[in-house]
PDB file of C-alpha atoms in Angstrom:
ATOM      1  CA  GLN A   1      -4.860 -42.919-135.916  1.00  0.00           C
ATOM      2  CA  VAL A   2      -3.277 -46.162-134.685  1.00  0.00           C
ATOM      3  CA  GLN A   3      -3.176 -46.006-130.705  1.00  0.00           C
ATOM      4  CA  LEU A   4      -1.903 -48.589-128.413  1.00  0.00           C
ATOM      5  CA  VAL A   5      -2.772 -47.723-124.696  1.00  0.00           C
ATOM      6  CA  GLN A   6      -1.175 -49.829-121.927  1.00  0.00           C
ATOM      7  CA  SER A   7      -2.144 -50.108-118.453  1.00  0.00           C
ATOM      8  CA  GLY A   8      -0.403 -48.407-115.581  1.00  0.00           C
ATOM      9  CA  ALA A   9       2.913 -48.963-113.736  1.00  0.00           C
ATOM     10  CA  ASP A  10       2.858 -51.718-111.092  1.00  0.00           C
ATOM     11  CA  VAL A  11       4.907 -53.025-108.367  1.00  0.00           C
ATOM     12  CA  LYS A  12       5.187 -56.625-107.475  1.00  0.00           C
ATOM     13  CA  ASN A  13       6.610 -58.773-104.685  1.00  0.00           C
ATOM     14  CA  PRO A  14       9.409 -61.533-106.101  1.00  0.00           C
ATOM     15  CA  GLY A  15       7.284 -64.649-106.995  1.00  0.00           C
ATOM     16  CA  ALA A  16       4.118 -62.552-107.704  1.00  0.00           C
ATOM     17  CA  SER A  17       2.590 -62.399-111.316  1.00  0.00           C
ATOM     18  CA  MET A  18       2.110 -59.710-113.524  1.00  0.00           C
ATOM     19  CA  LYS A  19      -0.407 -58.771-116.188  1.00  0.00           C
ATOM     20  CA  VAL A  20      -0.055 -55.913-118.423  1.00  0.00           C
ATOM     21  CA  SER A  21      -2.951 -54.791-121.083  1.00  0.00           C
ATOM     22  CA  CYS A  22      -2.498 -53.042-124.231  1.00  0.00           C
ATOM     23  CA  LYS A  23      -5.790 -51.714-125.925  1.00  0.00           C
ATOM     24  CA  ALA A  24      -5.428 -51.086-129.710  1.00  0.00           C
ATOM     25  CA  SER A  25      -7.486 -48.616-131.488  1.00  0.00           C
ATOM     26  CA  GLY A  26      -7.643 -46.919-135.219  1.00  0.00           C
ATOM     27  CA  TYR A  27      -6.886 -50.055-137.311  1.00  0.00           C
ATOM     28  CA  ILE A  28      -8.463 -53.591-137.513  1.00  0.00           C
ATOM     29  CA  PHE A  29      -7.054 -55.378-134.409  1.00  0.00           C
ATOM     30  CA  THR A  30      -7.329 -58.891-135.639  1.00  0.00           C
ATOM     31  CA  GLY A  31      -5.411 -57.744-138.974  1.00  0.00           C
ATOM     32  CA  TYR A  32      -2.144 -57.490-137.249  1.00  0.00           C
ATOM     33  CA  TYR A  33       0.031 -59.623-134.824  1.00  0.00           C
ATOM     34  CA  MET A  34       0.840 -57.832-131.358  1.00  0.00           C
ATOM     35  CA  HIS A  35       4.307 -58.498-129.972  1.00  0.00           C
ATOM     36  CA  TRP A  36       5.472 -57.633-126.421  1.00  0.00           C
ATOM     37  CA  VAL A  37       8.940 -56.216-125.844  1.00  0.00           C
ATOM     38  CA  ARG A  38      10.824 -55.064-122.888  1.00  0.00           C
ATOM     39  CA  GLN A  39      13.515 -53.090-121.394  1.00  0.00           C
ATOM     40  CA  ALA A  40      15.148 -53.453-118.162  1.00  0.00           C
ATOM     41  CA  PRO A  41      16.272 -49.623-116.824  1.00  0.00           C
ATOM     42  CA  GLY A  42      19.015 -48.292-118.823  1.00  0.00           C
ATOM     43  CA  GLN A  43      19.301 -51.474-120.878  1.00  0.00           C
ATOM     44  CA  GLY A  44      18.291 -52.201-124.454  1.00  0.00           C
ATOM     45  CA  LEU A  45      15.556 -54.009-126.103  1.00  0.00           C
ATOM     46  CA  GLU A  46      14.167 -57.791-125.604  1.00  0.00           C
ATOM     47  CA  TRP A  47      11.529 -59.164-127.697  1.00  0.00           C
ATOM     48  CA  VAL A  48       9.460 -61.237-125.297  1.00  0.00           C
ATOM     49  CA  GLY A  49       6.619 -62.568-127.486  1.00  0.00           C
ATOM     50  CA  ARG A  50       3.723 -62.447-129.768  1.00  0.00           C
ATOM     51  CA  ILE A  51      -0.127 -62.971-130.317  1.00  0.00           C
ATOM     52  CA  ASN A  52      -1.992 -63.477-133.656  1.00  0.00           C
ATOM     53  CA  PRO A  53      -5.154 -61.682-132.628  1.00  0.00           C
ATOM     54  CA  ASN A  54      -7.169 -63.620-135.194  1.00  0.00           C
ATOM     55  CA  THR A  55      -6.199 -67.190-134.143  1.00  0.00           C
ATOM     56  CA  GLY A  56      -4.649 -66.663-130.774  1.00  0.00           C
ATOM     57  CA  GLY A  57      -1.644 -68.383-131.768  1.00  0.00           C
ATOM     58  CA  THR A  58       1.293 -67.252-129.711  1.00  0.00           C
ATOM     59  CA  ASP A  59       5.165 -67.187-130.124  1.00  0.00           C
ATOM     60  CA  TYR A  60       7.531 -66.659-127.229  1.00  0.00           C
ATOM     61  CA  ALA A  61      10.737 -66.317-126.798  1.00  0.00           C
ATOM     62  CA  GLN A  62      12.647 -69.218-125.225  1.00  0.00           C
ATOM     63  CA  ARG A  63      14.054 -67.838-122.261  1.00  0.00           C
ATOM     64  CA  PHE A  64      10.465 -66.895-121.109  1.00  0.00           C
ATOM     65  CA  LYS A  65       8.670 -70.310-121.919  1.00  0.00           C
ATOM     66  CA  GLY A  66       6.786 -71.692-119.276  1.00  0.00           C
ATOM     67  CA  ARG A  67       6.389 -68.372-117.340  1.00  0.00           C
ATOM     68  CA  ILE A  68       4.516 -66.373-120.246  1.00  0.00           C
ATOM     69  CA  THR A  69       1.202 -66.127-121.333  1.00  0.00           C
ATOM     70  CA  ILE A  70      -0.073 -63.689-123.915  1.00  0.00           C
ATOM     71  CA  THR A  71      -3.937 -63.573-124.960  1.00  0.00           C
ATOM     72  CA  ARG A  72      -6.448 -61.298-126.406  1.00  0.00           C
ATOM     73  CA  ASP A  73      -9.904 -60.301-126.149  1.00  0.00           C
ATOM     74  CA  THR A  74     -10.982 -59.280-129.430  1.00  0.00           C
ATOM     75  CA  SER A  75     -14.336 -58.065-128.284  1.00  0.00           C
ATOM     76  CA  ILE A  76     -12.549 -55.266-126.431  1.00  0.00           C
ATOM     77  CA  ASN A  77      -9.373 -55.053-128.931  1.00  0.00           C
ATOM     78  CA  THR A  78      -7.084 -55.704-126.174  1.00  0.00           C
ATOM     79  CA  ALA A  79      -4.008 -57.909-125.780  1.00  0.00           C
ATOM     80  CA  TYR A  80      -2.584 -59.015-122.429  1.00  0.00           C
ATOM     81  CA  MET A  81       0.723 -60.254-121.268  1.00  0.00           C
ATOM     82  CA  GLU A  82       1.024 -62.221-118.060  1.00  0.00           C
ATOM     83  CA  LEU A  83       4.360 -63.259-116.457  1.00  0.00           C
ATOM     84  CA  VAL A  84       4.589 -65.401-113.414  1.00  0.00           C
ATOM     85  CA  ARG A  85       7.291 -66.367-110.703  1.00  0.00           C
ATOM     86  CA  LEU A  86       8.660 -62.766-111.098  1.00  0.00           C
ATOM     87  CA  THR A  87      12.078 -61.892-110.146  1.00  0.00           C
ATOM     88  CA  SER A  88      14.225 -58.572-109.417  1.00  0.00           C
ATOM     89  CA  ASP A  89      15.553 -59.283-113.429  1.00  0.00           C
ATOM     90  CA  ASP A  90      12.035 -58.807-114.660  1.00  0.00           C
ATOM     91  CA  THR A  91      12.074 -55.324-113.407  1.00  0.00           C
ATOM     92  CA  ALA A  92      11.567 -53.310-116.574  1.00  0.00           C
ATOM     93  CA  THR A  93       9.358 -51.472-118.834  1.00  0.00           C
ATOM     94  CA  TYR A  94       6.816 -53.720-121.009  1.00  0.00           C
ATOM     95  CA  TYR A  95       5.930 -52.511-124.223  1.00  0.00           C
ATOM     96  CA  CYS A  96       3.077 -53.714-126.650  1.00  0.00           C
ATOM     97  CA  ALA A  97       4.071 -53.398-130.519  1.00  0.00           C
ATOM     98  CA  ARG A  98       2.129 -53.826-133.542  1.00  0.00           C
ATOM     99  CA  ASP A  99       3.755 -56.154-136.019  1.00  0.00           C
ATOM    100  CA  CYS A 100       4.060 -54.174-139.545  1.00  0.00           C
ATOM    101  CA  GLY A 101       2.154 -56.756-141.187  1.00  0.00           C
ATOM    102  CA  GLY A 102       2.235 -60.211-142.376  1.00  0.00           C
ATOM    103  CA  ASN A 103       4.053 -61.472-139.270  1.00  0.00           C
ATOM    104  CA  LYS A 104       7.245 -59.911-140.185  1.00  0.00           C
ATOM    105  CA  TYR A 105       8.417 -59.395-136.290  1.00  0.00           C
ATOM    106  CA  TYR A 106       9.374 -55.712-136.996  1.00  0.00           C
ATOM    107  CA  PHE A 107       7.097 -52.987-135.382  1.00  0.00           C
ATOM    108  CA  ASP A 108       5.382 -49.906-136.313  1.00  0.00           C
ATOM    109  CA  TYR A 109       3.560 -48.528-133.713  1.00  0.00           C
ATOM    110  CA  TRP A 110       4.125 -49.014-129.942  1.00  0.00           C
ATOM    111  CA  GLY A 111       2.465 -48.501-126.339  1.00  0.00           C
ATOM    112  CA  GLN A 112       3.585 -45.869-124.151  1.00  0.00           C
ATOM    113  CA  GLY A 113       5.000 -48.604-122.088  1.00  0.00           C
ATOM    114  CA  THR A 114       4.558 -49.966-118.475  1.00  0.00           C
ATOM    115  CA  LEU A 115       6.888 -50.184-115.989  1.00  0.00           C
ATOM    116  CA  VAL A 116       6.885 -53.108-113.724  1.00  0.00           C
ATOM    117  CA  THR A 117       8.969 -53.137-110.707  1.00  0.00           C
ATOM    118  CA  VAL A 118       9.765 -56.222-108.952  1.00  0.00           C
ATOM    119  CA  SER A 119      11.003 -55.606-105.304  1.00  0.00           C
ATOM    120  CA  SER A 120      10.088 -56.733-101.855  1.00  0.00           C
TER     121      SER A 120
ATOM    122  CA  GLU B   1      21.171 -66.598-132.036  1.00  0.00           C
ATOM    123  CA  ILE B   2      22.141 -63.451-133.971  1.00  0.00           C
ATOM    124  CA  VAL B   3      24.197 -60.790-131.822  1.00  0.00           C
ATOM    125  CA  LEU B   4      23.856 -57.650-133.439  1.00  0.00           C
ATOM    126  CA  THR B   5      26.795 -55.356-132.369  1.00  0.00           C
ATOM    127  CA  GLN B   6      26.569 -51.591-132.774  1.00  0.00           C
ATOM    128  CA  SER B   7      29.299 -49.118-132.782  1.00  0.00           C
ATOM    129  CA  PRO B   8      30.228 -46.536-131.676  1.00  0.00           C
ATOM    130  CA  GLY B   9      28.578 -46.776-128.028  1.00  0.00           C
ATOM    131  CA  THR B  10      28.417 -43.059-128.105  1.00  0.00           C
ATOM    132  CA  LEU B  11      28.445 -40.579-131.001  1.00  0.00           C
ATOM    133  CA  SER B  12      28.923 -36.834-130.299  1.00  0.00           C
ATOM    134  CA  LEU B  13      28.085 -34.427-133.262  1.00  0.00           C
ATOM    135  CA  SER B  14      27.430 -30.994-134.090  1.00  0.00           C
ATOM    136  CA  PRO B  15      23.863 -29.995-135.908  1.00  0.00           C
ATOM    137  CA  GLY B  16      24.394 -29.952-139.425  1.00  0.00           C
ATOM    138  CA  GLU B  17      26.918 -32.799-139.515  1.00  0.00           C
ATOM    139  CA  THR B  18      26.422 -36.265-140.701  1.00  0.00           C
ATOM    140  CA  ALA B  19      26.231 -39.340-138.511  1.00  0.00           C
ATOM    141  CA  THR B  20      27.211 -43.097-139.441  1.00  0.00           C
ATOM    142  CA  LEU B  21      25.921 -45.541-137.056  1.00  0.00           C
ATOM    143  CA  SER B  22      27.309 -49.021-137.327  1.00  0.00           C
ATOM    144  CA  CYS B  23      25.331 -52.422-136.994  1.00  0.00           C
ATOM    145  CA  ARG B  24      27.486 -55.495-137.313  1.00  0.00           C
ATOM    146  CA  ALA B  25      25.854 -59.274-137.277  1.00  0.00           C
ATOM    147  CA  SER B  26      27.622 -62.587-136.064  1.00  0.00           C
ATOM    148  CA  GLN B  27      25.778 -64.189-138.803  1.00  0.00           C
ATOM    149  CA  SER B  28      24.430 -63.076-142.127  1.00  0.00           C
ATOM    150  CA  VAL B  29      20.959 -61.536-141.811  1.00  0.00           C
ATOM    151  CA  SER B  30      18.582 -63.478-144.037  1.00  0.00           C
ATOM    152  CA  SER B  31      16.881 -61.145-146.688  1.00  0.00           C
ATOM    153  CA  SER B  32      18.106 -58.005-145.362  1.00  0.00           C
ATOM    154  CA  TYR B  33      15.963 -58.132-142.634  1.00  0.00           C
ATOM    155  CA  LEU B  34      16.928 -55.433-140.323  1.00  0.00           C
ATOM    156  CA  ALA B  35      15.335 -52.463-139.086  1.00  0.00           C
ATOM    157  CA  TRP B  36      16.547 -49.465-137.352  1.00  0.00           C
ATOM    158  CA  TYR B  37      14.735 -47.480-134.354  1.00  0.00           C
ATOM    159  CA  GLN B  38      15.170 -44.471-132.450  1.00  0.00           C
ATOM    160  CA  GLN B  39      14.317 -44.027-128.993  1.00  0.00           C
ATOM    161  CA  LYS B  40      14.330 -40.640-126.930  1.00  0.00           C
ATOM    162  CA  PRO B  41      14.319 -40.775-123.245  1.00  0.00           C
ATOM    163  CA  GLY B  42      10.946 -41.689-121.654  1.00  0.00           C
ATOM    164  CA  GLN B  43       9.233 -42.597-125.057  1.00  0.00           C
ATOM    165  CA  ALA B  44       8.967 -45.697-126.837  1.00  0.00           C
ATOM    166  CA  PRO B  45      11.160 -46.607-129.838  1.00  0.00           C
ATOM    167  CA  ARG B  46      10.199 -45.130-133.144  1.00  0.00           C
ATOM    168  CA  LEU B  47      10.497 -47.386-136.592  1.00  0.00           C
ATOM    169  CA  LEU B  48      12.696 -45.690-138.906  1.00  0.00           C
ATOM    170  CA  ILE B  49      14.133 -47.986-141.375  1.00  0.00           C
ATOM    171  CA  TYR B  50      13.123 -51.645-142.335  1.00  0.00           C
ATOM    172  CA  GLY B  51      14.326 -54.005-144.734  1.00  0.00           C
ATOM    173  CA  ALA B  52      17.767 -52.330-144.240  1.00  0.00           C
ATOM    174  CA  SER B  53      16.955 -49.557-146.307  1.00  0.00           C
ATOM    175  CA  SER B  54      13.230 -48.738-146.524  1.00  0.00           C
ATOM    176  CA  ARG B  55      12.136 -45.574-144.628  1.00  0.00           C
ATOM    177  CA  ALA B  56       8.950 -46.308-142.433  1.00  0.00           C
ATOM    178  CA  THR B  57       6.011 -43.535-142.814  1.00  0.00           C
ATOM    179  CA  GLY B  58       6.762 -40.160-142.340  1.00  0.00           C
ATOM    180  CA  ILE B  59      10.592 -40.505-141.704  1.00  0.00           C
ATOM    181  CA  PRO B  60      12.520 -37.856-143.447  1.00  0.00           C
ATOM    182  CA  ASP B  61      14.921 -38.631-146.176  1.00  0.00           C
ATOM    183  CA  ARG B  62      17.852 -37.297-143.704  1.00  0.00           C
ATOM    184  CA  PHE B  63      17.799 -40.978-142.461  1.00  0.00           C
ATOM    185  CA  SER B  64      19.040 -43.571-144.793  1.00  0.00           C
ATOM    186  CA  GLY B  65      20.083 -47.228-144.223  1.00  0.00           C
ATOM    187  CA  SER B  66      22.302 -49.451-146.066  1.00  0.00           C
ATOM    188  CA  GLY B  67      24.177 -52.782-145.855  1.00  0.00           C
ATOM    189  CA  SER B  68      23.395 -56.384-146.274  1.00  0.00           C
ATOM    190  CA  GLY B  69      24.537 -59.697-145.006  1.00  0.00           C
ATOM    191  CA  THR B  70      26.523 -58.885-141.708  1.00  0.00           C
ATOM    192  CA  ASP B  71      27.127 -55.159-142.072  1.00  0.00           C
ATOM    193  CA  PHE B  72      24.437 -52.557-141.740  1.00  0.00           C
ATOM    194  CA  THR B  73      24.479 -48.937-141.712  1.00  0.00           C
ATOM    195  CA  LEU B  74      21.994 -45.860-140.552  1.00  0.00           C
ATOM    196  CA  THR B  75      23.181 -42.323-141.848  1.00  0.00           C
ATOM    197  CA  ILE B  76      21.408 -39.318-140.520  1.00  0.00           C
ATOM    198  CA  SER B  77      22.368 -36.312-142.385  1.00  0.00           C
ATOM    199  CA  ARG B  78      22.189 -32.844-141.555  1.00  0.00           C
ATOM    200  CA  LEU B  79      21.748 -33.096-137.916  1.00  0.00           C
ATOM    201  CA  GLU B  80      19.372 -31.468-135.739  1.00  0.00           C
ATOM    202  CA  PRO B  81      19.260 -31.245-132.289  1.00  0.00           C
ATOM    203  CA  GLU B  82      15.750 -33.606-132.079  1.00  0.00           C
ATOM    204  CA  ASP B  83      18.138 -36.469-133.539  1.00  0.00           C
ATOM    205  CA  SER B  84      19.769 -36.684-129.948  1.00  0.00           C
ATOM    206  CA  ALA B  85      18.403 -40.289-129.103  1.00  0.00           C
ATOM    207  CA  VAL B  86      19.439 -43.805-128.565  1.00  0.00           C
ATOM    208  CA  TYR B  87      19.242 -46.004-132.031  1.00  0.00           C
ATOM    209  CA  TYR B  88      18.492 -49.530-132.004  1.00  0.00           C
ATOM    210  CA  CYS B  89      19.101 -52.310-134.972  1.00  0.00           C
ATOM    211  CA  GLN B  90      16.999 -55.201-134.883  1.00  0.00           C
ATOM    212  CA  GLN B  91      17.140 -58.469-136.871  1.00  0.00           C
ATOM    213  CA  TYR B  92      13.976 -60.030-137.884  1.00  0.00           C
ATOM    214  CA  GLY B  93      14.982 -62.629-140.500  1.00  0.00           C
ATOM    215  CA  SER B  94      15.965 -65.480-137.787  1.00  0.00           C
ATOM    216  CA  SER B  95      14.599 -66.733-134.547  1.00  0.00           C
ATOM    217  CA  PRO B  96      14.863 -65.244-131.846  1.00  0.00           C
ATOM    218  CA  ARG B  97      14.663 -61.842-133.335  1.00  0.00           C
ATOM    219  CA  THR B  98      17.148 -59.656-131.634  1.00  0.00           C
ATOM    220  CA  PHE B  99      18.278 -56.204-131.117  1.00  0.00           C
ATOM    221  CA  GLY B 100      21.619 -54.593-130.872  1.00  0.00           C
ATOM    222  CA  GLN B 101      22.674 -52.922-127.631  1.00  0.00           C
ATOM    223  CA  GLY B 102      22.208 -49.143-129.072  1.00  0.00           C
ATOM    224  CA  THR B 103      24.056 -46.427-130.059  1.00  0.00           C
ATOM    225  CA  LYS B 104      23.778 -42.951-128.103  1.00  0.00           C
ATOM    226  CA  LEU B 105      23.790 -39.986-130.429  1.00  0.00           C
ATOM    227  CA  GLU B 106      24.105 -36.602-128.859  1.00  0.00           C
ATOM    228  CA  ILE B 107      24.156 -33.414-130.473  1.00  0.00           C
ATOM    229  CA  LYS B 108      26.690 -30.927-129.285  1.00  0.00           C
TER     230      LYS B 108
END
């Protein structure tokens, strides 16, 4: 069965960087785009970016460009999302989510979420 | 950017009733590229509907989606207690892909 398992919760200082991992299993990792979606506490969902695990090609939401890098390691079926220059506004649960196929930008499987708290 | 406005903000209904959730887009959603997700507290979202009206794998037929253009609806019939959740719509036809702010469904 398809599973996306994310790294654990983290606390960061303002100005620091964060990196969340998402290990995929149960399907061909390079066959489906992987997205990242975040959710601030008590708020709605926000698409952050995505990677094509086959080619490494990426697409980022405009508001994160310059601060975000999504990468993958196909040898261990894992995607990563790194966000730098963190502020308190980046406090959120970050989800990886598998594209339904064909780079459609809707999501059929989700990781369990990683809470990142930015606080001094 | 397409803004999705969901209504009502909160809906409180009894088991067995029918819930009607609305998602209105600020511009036409191309090719009816609209999805609905269900999110329960402490859980990741779950895909219910894609393409405005196609049910995702394993979703019971109590859940149905309809609409086109700028107006979309998620209907949940024969409500059950486990349907209590927040429901989000998402358009994926135009960049940036955006979500609605959610409708909270409470089952009395």
